[in-house]
Amino acid sequence: MAHTTLADDHKTRRWLAAAGVLGPAAFVADWAVLGATSRGYSPVEDAISRLAATGASTRGAMTAGFVVYGAGLVLYAIPVRAAIAGRAWMWVAATGVATFGVAAFPLGTQVSG
């Protein structure tokens, strides 16, 4: 019996590829809504992570947005690896993992930056 991976199943591959669109889209929607409804937040002047800062009223929702974005990219790395020769998939996955870091270390903590 041949060895199969998640990327071998067409339906699964399509869902994983969709994560590469849905994760970032959900993140942008989250940012747009929270940014537009947060008093004193400027999408031009302030970092997105300011919405997830310690003490921000939007911290929970924006942190969730970062997690969804990171998960979408990590899942998307699977079909990228199957479809594109080289190491592009590693950069996709690394970006997702780095986004988890933003969620784990919000602005206002000793380890944030």
C-alpha positions as a Markdown table, in Angstrom:
| # | Residue | x | y | z |
|---|---|---|---|---|
| 1 | Met | 0.0 | 0.0 | 0.0 |
| 2 | Ala | 1.4 | 3.4 | -1.0 |
| 3 | His | 2.1 | 6.0 | 1.6 |
| 4 | Thr | -0.2 | 9.0 | 1.4 |
| 5 | Thr | -0.1 | 12.4 | 3.1 |
| 6 | Leu | -2.7 | 15.1 | 3.8 |
| 7 | Ala | -1.6 | 16.9 | 0.6 |
| 8 | Asp | -2.4 | 13.8 | -1.5 |
| 9 | Asp | -6.2 | 14.0 | -1.0 |
| 10 | His | -7.7 | 16.5 | -3.4 |
| 11 | Lys | -10.5 | 17.6 | -1.1 |
| 12 | Thr | -8.2 | 18.0 | 1.9 |
| 13 | Arg | -5.7 | 19.9 | -0.2 |
| 14 | Arg | -8.4 | 22.3 | -1.3 |
| 15 | Trp | -9.4 | 23.0 | 2.3 |
| 16 | Leu | -5.9 | 23.5 | 3.3 |
| 17 | Ala | -5.3 | 25.8 | 0.4 |
| 18 | Ala | -8.4 | 27.7 | 1.4 |
| 19 | Ala | -6.9 | 28.3 | 4.8 |
| 20 | Gly | -4.3 | 30.4 | 3.1 |
| 21 | Val | -7.1 | 32.8 | 2.1 |
| 22 | Leu | -9.5 | 32.4 | 5.0 |
| 23 | Gly | -6.9 | 33.0 | 7.8 |
| 24 | Pro | -5.6 | 36.3 | 6.4 |
| 25 | Ala | -9.1 | 37.4 | 5.4 |
| 26 | Ala | -10.5 | 36.8 | 8.9 |
| 27 | Phe | -7.5 | 38.6 | 10.4 |
| 28 | Val | -8.0 | 41.7 | 8.1 |
| 29 | Ala | -11.7 | 41.7 | 8.9 |
| 30 | Asp | -11.0 | 41.5 | 12.6 |
| 31 | Trp | -8.4 | 44.3 | 12.4 |
| 32 | Ala | -10.7 | 46.5 | 10.3 |
| 33 | Val | -13.7 | 46.1 | 12.6 |
| 34 | Leu | -11.7 | 46.5 | 15.9 |
| 35 | Gly | -9.7 | 49.3 | 14.5 |
| 36 | Ala | -12.7 | 51.2 | 13.3 |
| 37 | Thr | -14.6 | 50.8 | 16.6 |
| 38 | Ser | -11.6 | 51.5 | 19.0 |
| 39 | Arg | -11.4 | 55.0 | 20.3 |
| 40 | Gly | -8.0 | 56.5 | 19.8 |
| 41 | Tyr | -6.7 | 53.8 | 17.4 |
| 42 | Ser | -5.3 | 55.0 | 14.1 |
| 43 | Pro | -4.7 | 52.4 | 11.4 |
| 44 | Val | -2.2 | 54.8 | 9.9 |
| 45 | Glu | -0.3 | 55.7 | 13.1 |
| 46 | Asp | -0.6 | 52.6 | 15.3 |
| 47 | Ala | 0.6 | 49.0 | 14.9 |
| 48 | Ile | -2.0 | 46.4 | 14.5 |
| 49 | Ser | -0.6 | 44.6 | 17.6 |
| 50 | Arg | -1.7 | 47.7 | 19.6 |
| 51 | Leu | -5.2 | 46.3 | 19.4 |
| 52 | Ala | -3.9 | 43.2 | 21.2 |
| 53 | Ala | -1.8 | 45.0 | 23.8 |
| 54 | Thr | -2.0 | 44.3 | 27.5 |
| 55 | Gly | -5.0 | 46.3 | 28.9 |
| 56 | Ala | -6.6 | 47.0 | 25.5 |
| 57 | Ser | -10.3 | 46.3 | 25.5 |
| 58 | Thr | -9.9 | 44.6 | 22.1 |
| 59 | Arg | -7.1 | 42.3 | 23.3 |
| 60 | Gly | -9.0 | 39.0 | 23.3 |
| 61 | Ala | -10.6 | 39.5 | 19.9 |
| 62 | Met | -7.4 | 40.8 | 18.2 |
| 63 | Thr | -5.4 | 37.9 | 19.8 |
| 64 | Ala | -7.9 | 35.5 | 18.3 |
| 65 | Gly | -7.4 | 37.2 | 14.9 |
| 66 | Phe | -3.6 | 36.7 | 15.2 |
| 67 | Val | -4.2 | 33.0 | 16.1 |
| 68 | Val | -6.6 | 32.4 | 13.1 |
| 69 | Tyr | -4.1 | 34.1 | 10.8 |
| 70 | Gly | -1.2 | 32.0 | 12.1 |
| 71 | Ala | -3.2 | 28.8 | 11.9 |
| 72 | Gly | -4.3 | 29.6 | 8.3 |
| 73 | Leu | -0.7 | 30.1 | 7.2 |
| 74 | Val | 0.6 | 27.0 | 8.9 |
| 75 | Leu | -2.2 | 24.9 | 7.3 |
| 76 | Tyr | -1.6 | 26.5 | 3.9 |
| 77 | Ala | 2.1 | 25.5 | 4.1 |
| 78 | Ile | 1.0 | 21.9 | 3.5 |
| 79 | Pro | -0.4 | 22.3 | 0.0 |
| 80 | Val | 2.3 | 24.8 | -0.8 |
| 81 | Arg | 4.9 | 22.2 | -0.1 |
| 82 | Ala | 3.1 | 19.7 | -2.4 |
| 83 | Ala | 2.6 | 22.2 | -5.2 |
| 84 | Ile | 5.7 | 24.3 | -5.4 |
| 85 | Ala | 9.2 | 23.0 | -5.6 |
| 86 | Gly | 11.7 | 24.4 | -3.1 |
| 87 | Arg | 11.3 | 25.9 | 0.3 |
| 88 | Ala | 8.5 | 28.5 | -0.1 |
| 89 | Trp | 6.4 | 26.4 | 2.2 |
| 90 | Met | 8.9 | 26.9 | 5.0 |
| 91 | Trp | 8.5 | 30.7 | 4.7 |
| 92 | Val | 4.7 | 30.3 | 4.8 |
| 93 | Ala | 4.9 | 28.1 | 7.9 |
| 94 | Ala | 7.5 | 30.4 | 9.6 |
| 95 | Thr | 5.3 | 33.4 | 9.0 |
| 96 | Gly | 2.4 | 31.6 | 10.7 |
| 97 | Val | 4.5 | 30.5 | 13.6 |
| 98 | Ala | 5.9 | 34.1 | 14.0 |
| 99 | Thr | 2.3 | 35.3 | 14.1 |
| 100 | Phe | 1.6 | 33.0 | 17.0 |
| 101 | Gly | 4.5 | 34.8 | 18.7 |
| 102 | Val | 2.8 | 38.1 | 18.3 |
| 103 | Ala | -0.3 | 36.6 | 19.9 |
| 104 | Ala | 1.7 | 35.0 | 22.8 |
| 105 | Phe | 3.7 | 38.1 | 23.6 |
| 106 | Pro | 1.4 | 41.2 | 23.4 |
| 107 | Leu | 2.6 | 44.7 | 23.6 |
| 108 | Gly | 2.9 | 45.9 | 27.2 |
| 109 | Thr | 4.7 | 42.8 | 28.5 |
| 110 | Gln | 8.4 | 42.5 | 29.4 |
| 111 | Val | 9.1 | 40.3 | 26.4 |
| 112 | Ser | 7.1 | 42.3 | 23.8 |
| 113 | Gly | 8.8 | 44.5 | 21.2 |
